[in-house]
Tab-separated table of C-alpha atoms and ligand atoms in Angstrom:
chain	number	residue	atom	x	y	z
A	30	MET	CA	6.219	160.448	113.313
A	31	LYS	CA	7.232	156.979	114.354
A	32	LEU	CA	5.626	154.222	112.305
A	33	LEU	CA	5.533	150.489	112.752
A	34	VAL	CA	4.922	148.060	109.893
A	35	VAL	CA	4.110	144.448	110.728
A	36	GLY	CA	5.329	141.885	108.182
A	37	GLY	CA	8.524	141.102	106.343
A	38	GLY	CA	8.104	140.450	102.613
A	39	GLY	CA	8.243	142.272	99.300
A	40	ARG	CA	4.833	143.813	99.942
A	41	GLU	CA	6.021	145.332	103.206
A	42	HIS	CA	9.152	146.624	101.498
A	43	ALA	CA	6.972	148.398	98.916
A	44	ILE	CA	4.710	149.818	101.641
A	45	ILE	CA	7.704	151.089	103.627
A	46	ARG	CA	9.259	152.770	100.582
A	47	ALA	CA	5.954	154.521	99.865
A	48	LEU	CA	5.492	155.598	103.509
A	49	LYS	CA	9.003	157.035	103.610
A	50	LYS	CA	8.063	159.611	100.986
A	51	ASN	CA	6.087	161.518	103.617
A	52	PRO	CA	8.449	164.096	105.188
A	53	GLN	CA	6.714	163.765	108.586
A	54	VAL	CA	8.013	160.213	108.921
A	55	GLU	CA	11.108	160.054	111.123
A	56	THR	CA	11.394	156.344	111.912
A	57	ILE	CA	9.849	153.182	110.535
A	58	TYR	CA	10.153	149.998	112.565
A	59	SER	CA	9.726	146.841	110.514
A	60	LEU	CA	8.651	143.730	112.466
A	61	PRO	CA	10.365	141.487	111.575
A	62	GLY	CA	11.333	142.995	108.207
A	63	ASN	CA	14.145	141.316	106.305
A	64	GLY	CA	17.722	141.908	105.195
A	65	GLY	CA	16.650	144.025	102.237
A	66	ILE	CA	14.094	146.064	104.152
A	67	ALA	CA	16.914	146.899	106.596
A	68	GLN	CA	18.149	149.426	103.987
A	69	ASP	CA	14.909	151.377	104.391
A	70	ALA	CA	13.685	150.749	107.938
A	71	GLU	CA	14.788	149.659	111.379
A	72	CYS	CA	14.154	145.910	111.478
A	73	VAL	CA	13.249	144.372	114.832
A	74	PRO	CA	13.254	140.583	115.262
A	75	ILE	CA	9.653	140.189	116.412
A	76	GLY	CA	7.533	137.794	114.355
A	77	ALA	CA	4.427	139.070	112.560
A	78	THR	CA	2.117	136.847	114.615
A	79	ASP	CA	3.754	137.535	117.979
A	80	ILE	CA	1.001	139.967	118.920
A	81	ASP	CA	1.904	140.470	122.579
A	82	LYS	CA	5.475	141.383	121.682
A	83	ILE	CA	4.364	143.647	118.830
A	84	VAL	CA	2.063	145.558	121.180
A	85	ALA	CA	4.693	145.802	123.939
A	86	PHE	CA	7.238	147.102	121.432
A	87	ALA	CA	4.814	149.667	120.009
A	88	VAL	CA	3.979	150.946	123.478
A	89	GLU	CA	7.630	151.101	124.552
A	90	LYS	CA	8.664	153.041	121.444
A	91	LYS	CA	5.588	155.301	121.561
A	92	VAL	CA	4.715	154.457	117.979
A	93	ASP	CA	2.318	157.000	116.415
A	94	TYR	CA	0.784	154.776	113.763
A	95	ALA	CA	0.953	151.105	112.841
A	96	VAL	CA	0.349	149.283	109.564
A	97	VAL	CA	-0.503	145.594	109.855
A	98	ALA	CA	0.122	144.113	106.426
A	99	PRO	CA	-0.117	140.274	106.477
A	100	ASP	CA	-3.305	138.230	106.771
A	101	ASP	CA	-2.503	136.146	109.845
A	102	PRO	CA	-1.873	138.939	112.376
A	103	LEU	CA	-4.986	140.716	111.071
A	104	VAL	CA	-7.091	137.587	111.507
A	105	LEU	CA	-5.534	137.065	114.952
A	106	GLY	CA	-6.566	140.551	116.094
A	107	CYS	CA	-3.305	142.503	115.947
A	108	VAL	CA	-5.188	145.719	115.127
A	109	ASP	CA	-7.606	145.200	118.023
A	110	ALA	CA	-4.684	144.655	120.397
A	111	LEU	CA	-2.802	147.763	119.233
A	112	GLU	CA	-5.923	149.928	119.307
A	113	ALA	CA	-6.629	148.746	122.858
A	114	LYS	CA	-3.356	150.443	123.814
A	115	GLY	CA	-4.335	153.614	121.968
A	116	ILE	CA	-2.207	153.048	118.874
A	117	PRO	CA	-4.072	153.904	115.675
A	118	CYS	CA	-3.674	151.306	112.920
A	119	PHE	CA	-4.154	150.674	109.259
A	120	GLY	CA	-5.906	147.367	108.793
A	121	PRO	CA	-9.196	145.709	109.712
A	122	ARG	CA	-10.059	144.428	113.165
A	123	ALA	CA	-10.365	140.682	113.569
A	124	ASN	CA	-14.147	140.713	113.203
A	125	ALA	CA	-13.724	142.198	109.708
A	126	ALA	CA	-10.537	140.342	108.730
A	127	ILE	CA	-12.667	137.196	108.823
A	128	ILE	CA	-13.686	138.119	105.273
A	129	GLU	CA	-10.360	136.505	104.317
A	130	GLY	CA	-9.909	134.292	107.381
A	131	SER	CA	-12.945	132.176	106.609
A	132	LYS	CA	-13.952	131.367	103.051
A	133	ILE	CA	-17.259	130.095	104.399
A	134	PHE	CA	-17.942	133.465	106.051
A	135	ALA	CA	-17.123	135.225	102.767
A	136	LYS	CA	-19.325	132.930	100.671
A	137	ASN	CA	-22.263	133.208	103.060
A	138	LEU	CA	-21.901	137.003	103.169
A	139	MET	CA	-22.020	137.202	99.383
A	140	LYS	CA	-25.038	134.930	99.203
A	141	LYS	CA	-26.921	136.866	101.883
A	142	TYR	CA	-26.300	140.237	100.222
A	143	GLY	CA	-26.568	139.188	96.569
A	144	ILE	CA	-22.920	139.830	95.675
A	145	PRO	CA	-21.994	137.837	92.549
A	146	THR	CA	-19.759	134.807	93.204
A	147	ALA	CA	-19.480	131.139	92.194
A	148	ASP	CA	-22.284	128.825	93.389
A	149	TYR	CA	-21.121	126.710	96.291
A	150	ALA	CA	-21.834	124.247	99.045
A	151	VAL	CA	-20.216	124.044	102.505
A	152	PHE	CA	-19.310	120.784	104.243
A	153	GLU	CA	-18.236	119.960	107.767
A	154	ASP	CA	-18.698	116.255	107.238
A	155	MET	CA	-16.388	114.415	104.860
A	156	ASP	CA	-18.831	111.712	103.823
A	157	GLN	CA	-21.391	114.317	102.839
A	158	ALA	CA	-18.778	116.178	100.810
A	159	LEU	CA	-17.783	112.965	99.028
A	160	ALA	CA	-21.408	112.069	98.312
A	161	TYR	CA	-22.038	115.555	96.912
A	162	LEU	CA	-19.101	115.131	94.548
A	163	ASP	CA	-20.682	112.007	93.023
A	164	THR	CA	-23.025	114.252	91.064
A	165	ALA	CA	-21.195	117.610	91.046
A	166	PRO	CA	-20.233	118.982	87.629
A	167	VAL	CA	-16.494	118.961	86.831
A	168	PRO	CA	-14.136	120.738	86.784
A	169	THR	CA	-14.952	121.691	90.323
A	170	VAL	CA	-13.136	123.756	92.946
A	171	VAL	CA	-12.352	122.553	96.478
A	172	LYS	CA	-11.272	125.121	99.077
A	173	ALA	CA	-10.148	124.770	102.677
A	174	ASP	CA	-12.107	127.175	104.883
A	175	GLY	CA	-9.222	128.903	106.662
A	176	LEU	CA	-5.912	130.528	105.798
A	177	ALA	CA	-3.637	128.103	103.955
A	178	LEU	CA	-0.830	130.296	102.579
A	179	GLY	CA	-2.657	130.575	99.262
A	180	LYS	CA	-2.438	126.825	98.777
A	181	GLY	CA	-5.840	125.736	100.064
A	182	VAL	CA	-7.523	125.817	96.638
A	183	ILE	CA	-7.677	122.791	94.344
A	184	ILE	CA	-9.114	122.998	90.834
A	185	ALA	CA	-10.154	119.383	90.251
A	186	GLN	CA	-10.573	118.225	86.668
A	187	THR	CA	-12.239	114.947	87.686
A	188	ARG	CA	-14.501	113.812	90.528
A	189	GLU	CA	-11.750	111.488	91.761
A	190	GLU	CA	-9.309	114.389	91.992
A	191	ALA	CA	-11.895	116.416	93.887
A	192	LYS	CA	-12.484	113.549	96.302
A	193	THR	CA	-8.760	113.167	96.915
A	194	ALA	CA	-8.552	116.880	97.710
A	195	VAL	CA	-11.481	116.630	100.133
A	196	ARG	CA	-9.930	113.613	101.879
A	197	GLU	CA	-6.559	115.341	102.178
A	198	MET	CA	-8.116	118.468	103.639
A	199	MET	CA	-10.692	116.901	105.934
A	200	GLU	CA	-8.987	113.690	106.968
A	201	GLY	CA	-5.307	114.064	106.137
A	202	GLY	CA	-5.036	117.354	108.003
A	203	LYS	CA	-3.031	118.808	105.124
A	204	PHE	CA	-4.073	122.321	106.144
A	205	GLY	CA	-4.596	121.687	109.846
A	206	ALA	CA	-7.726	123.216	111.309
A	207	SER	CA	-8.076	125.368	108.172
A	208	GLY	CA	-9.229	122.263	106.290
A	209	SER	CA	-11.714	120.879	108.773
A	210	ARG	CA	-14.476	122.600	106.816
A	211	VAL	CA	-14.450	122.861	103.026
A	212	VAL	CA	-16.226	124.824	100.327
A	213	ILE	CA	-16.942	123.087	97.030
A	214	GLU	CA	-17.732	125.573	94.317
A	215	GLU	CA	-18.615	126.072	90.716
A	216	PHE	CA	-15.676	126.385	88.316
A	217	LEU	CA	-15.702	129.826	86.711
A	218	THR	CA	-13.857	130.988	83.618
A	219	GLY	CA	-12.608	134.343	82.417
A	220	PRO	CA	-9.731	136.747	82.978
A	221	GLU	CA	-8.763	137.379	86.589
A	222	VAL	CA	-8.319	140.878	87.963
A	223	SER	CA	-7.012	142.002	91.341
A	224	VAL	CA	-8.486	145.241	92.667
A	225	LEU	CA	-7.030	146.526	95.921
A	226	SER	CA	-9.100	149.260	97.508
A	227	PHE	CA	-8.852	151.708	100.366
A	228	THR	CA	-11.854	151.937	102.617
A	229	ASP	CA	-12.736	153.707	105.838
A	230	GLY	CA	-15.954	151.713	106.134
A	231	LYS	CA	-17.953	154.531	104.545
A	232	VAL	CA	-16.494	155.043	101.089
A	233	VAL	CA	-14.342	152.780	98.977
A	234	LYS	CA	-11.594	154.086	96.707
A	235	PRO	CA	-10.200	151.421	94.401
A	236	MET	CA	-6.530	151.468	93.516
A	237	VAL	CA	-5.290	150.856	90.004
A	238	SER	CA	-6.206	147.290	88.910
A	239	SER	CA	-3.555	144.621	88.483
A	240	MET	CA	-2.885	141.145	87.140
A	241	ASP	CA	-1.059	138.470	89.126
A	242	HIS	CA	0.803	135.487	87.637
A	243	LYS	CA	0.235	132.733	90.176
A	244	ARG	CA	1.688	129.682	88.467
A	245	ALA	CA	5.378	128.864	88.781
A	246	GLY	CA	6.000	128.255	85.077
A	247	ASP	CA	5.690	130.146	81.793
A	248	ASN	CA	2.285	130.142	80.083
A	249	ASP	CA	0.618	129.558	83.446
A	250	THR	CA	1.937	126.037	83.920
A	251	GLY	CA	3.242	124.351	87.063
A	252	LEU	CA	2.246	124.772	90.674
A	253	ASN	CA	0.434	127.686	92.252
A	254	THR	CA	2.764	130.097	94.026
A	255	GLY	CA	2.374	133.260	96.066
A	256	GLY	CA	2.736	135.119	92.733
A	257	MET	CA	5.604	135.272	90.218
A	258	GLY	CA	4.960	138.729	88.852
A	259	THR	CA	2.350	141.404	88.269
A	260	VAL	CA	1.373	144.179	85.917
A	261	ALA	CA	-0.838	147.214	86.462
A	262	PRO	CA	-3.247	148.352	85.219
A	263	ASN	CA	-4.990	145.149	84.121
A	264	PRO	CA	-6.135	145.686	80.503
A	265	TYR	CA	-9.238	143.519	80.952
A	266	TYR	CA	-10.529	145.887	83.614
A	267	THR	CA	-12.199	148.525	81.433
A	268	PRO	CA	-13.922	151.642	82.838
A	269	GLU	CA	-17.312	149.994	82.141
A	270	ILE	CA	-16.361	146.911	84.133
A	271	ALA	CA	-14.956	149.098	86.899
A	272	ASP	CA	-18.304	150.947	87.164
A	273	ARG	CA	-20.169	147.679	87.301
A	274	CYS	CA	-17.842	146.287	89.997
A	275	MET	CA	-18.318	149.420	92.086
A	276	LYS	CA	-22.120	149.070	91.941
A	277	GLU	CA	-22.460	145.294	92.122
A	278	ILE	CA	-19.498	144.293	94.288
A	279	PHE	CA	-17.474	146.989	96.072
A	280	LEU	CA	-20.209	149.152	97.601
A	281	PRO	CA	-22.444	146.160	98.441
A	282	THR	CA	-19.521	144.492	100.231
A	283	ILE	CA	-18.784	147.550	102.381
A	284	ALA	CA	-22.498	147.878	103.164
A	285	ALA	CA	-22.789	144.160	103.948
A	286	MET	CA	-19.893	144.301	106.408
A	287	ASN	CA	-21.450	147.325	108.107
A	288	ALA	CA	-24.824	145.597	108.284
A	289	GLU	CA	-23.138	142.637	109.968
A	290	GLY	CA	-21.532	144.939	112.547
A	291	ARG	CA	-18.115	144.187	111.062
A	292	THR	CA	-17.068	147.527	109.571
A	293	PHE	CA	-14.011	147.022	107.391
A	294	ARG	CA	-11.282	149.677	107.471
A	295	GLY	CA	-8.015	149.206	105.626
A	296	CYS	CA	-7.177	147.609	102.306
A	297	LEU	CA	-9.868	145.330	100.970
A	298	TYR	CA	-8.635	143.231	98.077
A	299	PHE	CA	-11.167	141.997	95.555
A	300	GLY	CA	-10.011	138.943	93.593
A	301	LEU	CA	-12.358	139.043	90.605
A	302	MET	CA	-13.089	136.849	87.630
A	303	LEU	CA	-14.631	138.520	84.582
A	304	THR	CA	-16.950	135.683	83.587
A	305	PRO	CA	-19.257	135.615	80.550
A	306	LYS	CA	-22.052	136.387	83.038
A	307	GLY	CA	-20.273	139.418	84.476
A	308	PRO	CA	-17.676	140.076	87.170
A	309	LYS	CA	-17.745	137.695	90.132
A	310	VAL	CA	-15.764	137.535	93.360
A	311	ILE	CA	-13.262	134.676	93.529
A	312	GLU	CA	-11.893	135.748	96.888
A	313	TYR	CA	-11.596	138.618	99.294
A	314	ASN	CA	-8.325	139.411	101.024
A	315	CYS	CA	-8.257	141.647	104.080
A	316	ARG	CA	-4.920	143.231	103.111
A	317	PHE	CA	-2.646	144.374	100.309
A	318	GLY	CA	-1.756	141.636	97.806
A	319	ASP	CA	1.765	140.397	97.268
A	320	PRO	CA	3.111	141.031	94.582
A	321	GLU	CA	0.227	143.310	93.517
A	322	THR	CA	1.396	145.988	95.954
A	323	GLN	CA	4.771	146.079	94.193
A	324	VAL	CA	3.096	147.430	91.016
A	325	VAL	CA	0.216	149.377	92.554
A	326	LEU	CA	2.086	151.579	95.042
A	327	PRO	CA	4.774	152.702	92.556
A	328	LEU	CA	1.886	154.161	90.510
A	329	LEU	CA	0.346	155.982	93.483
A	330	GLU	CA	0.846	159.734	93.179
A	331	SER	CA	-0.958	160.707	96.399
A	332	ASP	CA	0.636	160.288	99.802
A	333	LEU	CA	0.170	156.755	101.181
A	334	LEU	CA	0.405	157.689	104.855
A	335	THR	CA	-2.247	160.411	104.447
A	336	ILE	CA	-4.590	157.932	102.760
A	337	MET	CA	-3.994	155.255	105.373
A	338	ARG	CA	-4.718	157.649	108.224
A	339	ALA	CA	-7.873	158.789	106.424
A	340	CYS	CA	-9.011	155.147	106.345
A	341	THR	CA	-8.466	154.950	110.088
A	342	ASN	CA	-10.122	158.323	110.831
A	343	GLY	CA	-13.102	157.957	108.519
A	344	THR	CA	-12.090	160.860	106.276
A	345	LEU	CA	-11.352	158.978	103.083
A	346	ALA	CA	-14.120	160.794	101.159
A	347	GLU	CA	-12.153	164.064	101.423
A	348	THR	CA	-8.764	162.484	100.723
A	349	GLU	CA	-7.153	162.338	97.298
A	350	VAL	CA	-6.253	158.887	95.943
A	351	LYS	CA	-4.606	159.480	92.599
A	352	PHE	CA	-2.666	157.110	90.381
A	353	ALA	CA	-0.285	157.919	87.537
A	354	ASP	CA	-1.560	157.252	84.043
A	355	LYS	CA	1.333	154.840	83.462
A	356	HIS	CA	2.101	151.134	83.514
A	357	ALA	CA	4.070	149.028	85.975
A	358	CYS	CA	5.517	145.525	85.809
A	359	CYS	CA	7.076	143.515	88.647
A	360	VAL	CA	9.232	140.457	87.948
A	361	ILE	CA	9.844	138.092	90.849
A	362	LEU	CA	13.134	136.244	91.202
A	363	ALA	CA	12.617	133.025	93.130
A	364	SER	CA	14.884	130.263	94.348
A	365	LYS	CA	14.911	127.438	91.806
A	366	GLY	CA	12.467	124.731	92.929
A	367	TYR	CA	10.013	127.153	94.573
A	368	PRO	CA	7.212	126.565	95.637
A	369	GLU	CA	8.425	123.103	96.642
A	370	HIS	CA	12.017	122.350	97.599
A	371	TYR	CA	14.704	124.925	97.135
A	372	GLN	CA	18.082	125.852	98.555
A	373	LYS	CA	18.795	129.110	100.342
A	374	GLY	CA	21.737	130.874	101.932
A	375	PHE	CA	23.263	132.172	98.668
A	376	PRO	CA	24.737	135.691	98.601
A	377	LEU	CA	22.371	138.212	96.988
A	378	THR	CA	23.861	141.208	95.198
A	379	MET	CA	22.261	143.997	93.183
A	380	THR	CA	23.526	146.773	90.964
A	381	GLU	CA	22.687	150.244	92.235
A	382	GLU	CA	19.960	150.594	89.612
A	383	ALA	CA	18.480	147.196	90.485
A	384	ALA	CA	18.512	147.926	94.225
A	385	ALA	CA	16.554	151.139	93.657
A	386	HIS	CA	13.822	149.248	91.774
A	387	THR	CA	13.793	146.042	93.818
A	388	TYR	CA	11.716	145.011	96.814
A	389	VAL	CA	13.292	142.239	98.855
A	390	ALA	CA	11.033	139.390	99.953
A	391	GLY	CA	13.292	136.567	101.105
A	392	ALA	CA	16.796	137.578	102.174
A	393	LYS	CA	18.526	138.103	105.492
A	394	LEU	CA	21.726	139.744	106.615
A	395	ASP	CA	24.535	137.397	107.507
A	396	GLY	CA	26.965	139.913	109.000
A	397	ASP	CA	27.120	142.505	106.229
A	398	THR	CA	26.214	140.080	103.460
A	399	LEU	CA	22.699	139.719	102.154
A	400	VAL	CA	21.870	136.017	101.643
A	401	THR	CA	18.742	134.389	100.241
A	402	SER	CA	16.361	133.046	102.853
A	403	GLY	CA	13.116	132.243	101.069
A	404	GLY	CA	11.324	130.959	97.995
A	405	ARG	CA	10.481	134.315	96.533
A	406	VAL	CA	13.617	136.408	96.936
A	407	THR	CA	13.124	139.726	95.129
A	408	GLY	CA	10.605	141.644	93.017
A	409	THR	CA	11.875	144.226	90.549
A	410	THR	CA	9.415	146.884	89.401
A	411	ALA	CA	9.626	149.255	86.464
A	412	VAL	CA	7.172	152.048	85.653
A	413	ALA	CA	6.842	153.335	82.083
A	414	ASP	CA	4.439	155.047	79.695
A	415	SER	CA	3.542	151.789	77.959
A	416	LEU	CA	3.068	148.255	79.226
A	417	GLU	CA	5.548	146.981	76.670
A	418	GLU	CA	8.248	149.307	77.969
A	419	ALA	CA	7.450	148.543	81.620
A	420	ILE	CA	7.889	144.817	80.938
A	421	ARG	CA	11.117	145.342	79.013
A	422	GLU	CA	12.533	147.567	81.730
A	423	ALA	CA	11.515	145.272	84.591
A	424	TYR	CA	13.344	142.379	82.923
A	425	ARG	CA	16.360	144.478	82.021
A	426	ILE	CA	16.697	145.904	85.534
A	427	SER	CA	16.139	142.511	87.182
A	428	ASP	CA	19.173	141.270	85.233
A	429	GLY	CA	21.070	143.328	87.815
A	430	VAL	CA	19.863	141.107	90.689
A	431	HIS	CA	22.203	138.179	91.288
A	432	PHE	CA	22.077	135.018	93.375
A	433	GLU	CA	22.785	131.387	92.687
A	434	ASN	CA	19.847	129.268	91.506
A	435	ALA	CA	17.712	132.298	90.652
A	436	TYR	CA	14.581	131.583	88.656
A	437	ARG	CA	12.055	133.915	87.032
A	438	ARG	CA	9.208	133.459	84.604
A	439	SER	CA	10.012	134.853	81.183
A	440	ASP	CA	6.457	135.841	80.241
A	441	ILE	CA	5.260	138.237	82.941
A	442	GLY	CA	2.839	140.677	81.310
A	443	GLN	CA	2.624	138.888	77.963
A	444	ARG	CA	-1.027	137.945	78.359
A	445	ALA	CA	-1.858	141.516	79.297
A	446	LEU	CA	0.059	142.730	76.264
A	447	GLN	CA	-1.936	140.394	74.006
A	448	ALA	CA	-5.164	141.662	75.560
A	449	LEU	CA	-4.185	145.253	74.742
A	450	LYS	CA	-3.609	144.340	71.071
B	3	AMP	P1	-7.644	131.761	95.799
B	3	AMP	O1	-6.634	131.198	96.755
B	3	AMP	O2	-9.047	131.780	96.299
B	3	AMP	O3	-7.163	133.055	95.194
B	3	AMP	O4	-7.654	130.798	94.550
B	3	AMP	C1	-6.486	130.581	93.845
B	3	AMP	C2	-6.786	130.564	92.377
B	3	AMP	O5	-7.673	129.486	92.077
B	3	AMP	C3	-7.507	131.807	91.876
B	3	AMP	O6	-6.639	132.843	91.598
B	3	AMP	C4	-8.186	131.268	90.639
B	3	AMP	O7	-7.271	131.234	89.565
B	3	AMP	C5	-8.513	129.863	91.013
B	3	AMP	N1	-9.911	129.747	91.431
B	3	AMP	C6	-10.412	129.902	92.669
B	3	AMP	N2	-11.749	129.734	92.676
B	3	AMP	C7	-12.106	129.448	91.401
B	3	AMP	C8	-13.363	129.152	90.747
B	3	AMP	N3	-14.517	129.115	91.420
B	3	AMP	N4	-13.336	128.917	89.423
B	3	AMP	C9	-12.171	128.938	88.738
B	3	AMP	N5	-10.972	129.192	89.287
B	3	AMP	C10	-10.934	129.451	90.600
B	4	LIG	N1	-1.120	137.802	95.108
B	4	LIG	C1	-2.229	137.231	95.759
B	4	LIG	C2	-2.327	137.487	97.192
B	4	LIG	O1	-1.669	138.345	97.743
B	4	LIG	O2	-3.101	136.809	97.836
């Protein structure tokens, strides 16, 4: 089989490595991929949002199956466009990807179908938003409606801070059109859990739970990033909570999307907060998380391609989705200064052991040399029988990844470890 994977980060590298395990796979095209992915797939310089070119390429190469991994092509209708040419895909169509593409859509869906989430109000008019904030309880949370590279969420400790965020989004154009409408919502507390799930629109099969580390600095300090590391499973996500989430959140969400005529097929990511009043949805993503994928897929014992095709064909109920009873930890190495200003272009080298455990996110080939090209550069994953050992191994192996100005958090997994004790 010839496969095509749209996207070019650490998540896509992890997906490609998992797909390659299926002996039916002959070729994987990675669009655009990156210098590290080039070890595992045939990278083609077509951008992930260049839908016309992606479709033309897929048709020309007679691709048998496509996986659209990032949020923006999904929201832009990449799956619809490929399917229109007869190419089966993993990923939701645009009318379902809106569950991530518009926070207002997601909030209204949850309200309409009684799915637990933070209380909220939606504003299209800045003056009304500012007036509302005069009496809103603080801390409060201000979110841009559309996709904002994970940066469209401000937790405001004071009303002034919240107002500044609203002005920047609605007037300053900080997030472009994504910020022309905002959601202001109740501040929730409790441990966060990421649950990625497979769904064919009929059944939902959750993957092993995980914990992201979004802040740049140790002890969850500093700016929000795309994620500095992950562990799986998430110790806060007990079997009792998992049952409750299935009944109160996962199944109702699938049913709600069907009722709206927006059947979701693909990976639906539930960003949950385990509040004192029970699990609530913080966000939905219409795709695999990054770097959650880098700990979840290494624990998957069943065949990824078989599961993905079952999601497309509506046969997920009969398809095995089995995870190892082990632990995984992924440590991200970023360019110093990320997520703000950082330098790139430094040679990236890895020991053989490190290369086997590392997914490359931000590096390109300069001739034969791999050089850094992004904020997050690599993610090194270790799997072990205990969380403690997985953490120790992930750090030890990531010592074998070298580039100038490398930065990593030193406490990935520590909170999870405390929770286990
Ligand atoms: P998001 O981009 O929606 O994932 O939000 C980024 C982060 O902001 C989340 O991972 C949470 O840590 C935090 N967050 C978002 N919404 C809330 C909320 N209502 N209450 C508390 N924290 C929140
Ligand atoms: N790691 C969070 C996300 O992929 O959105």
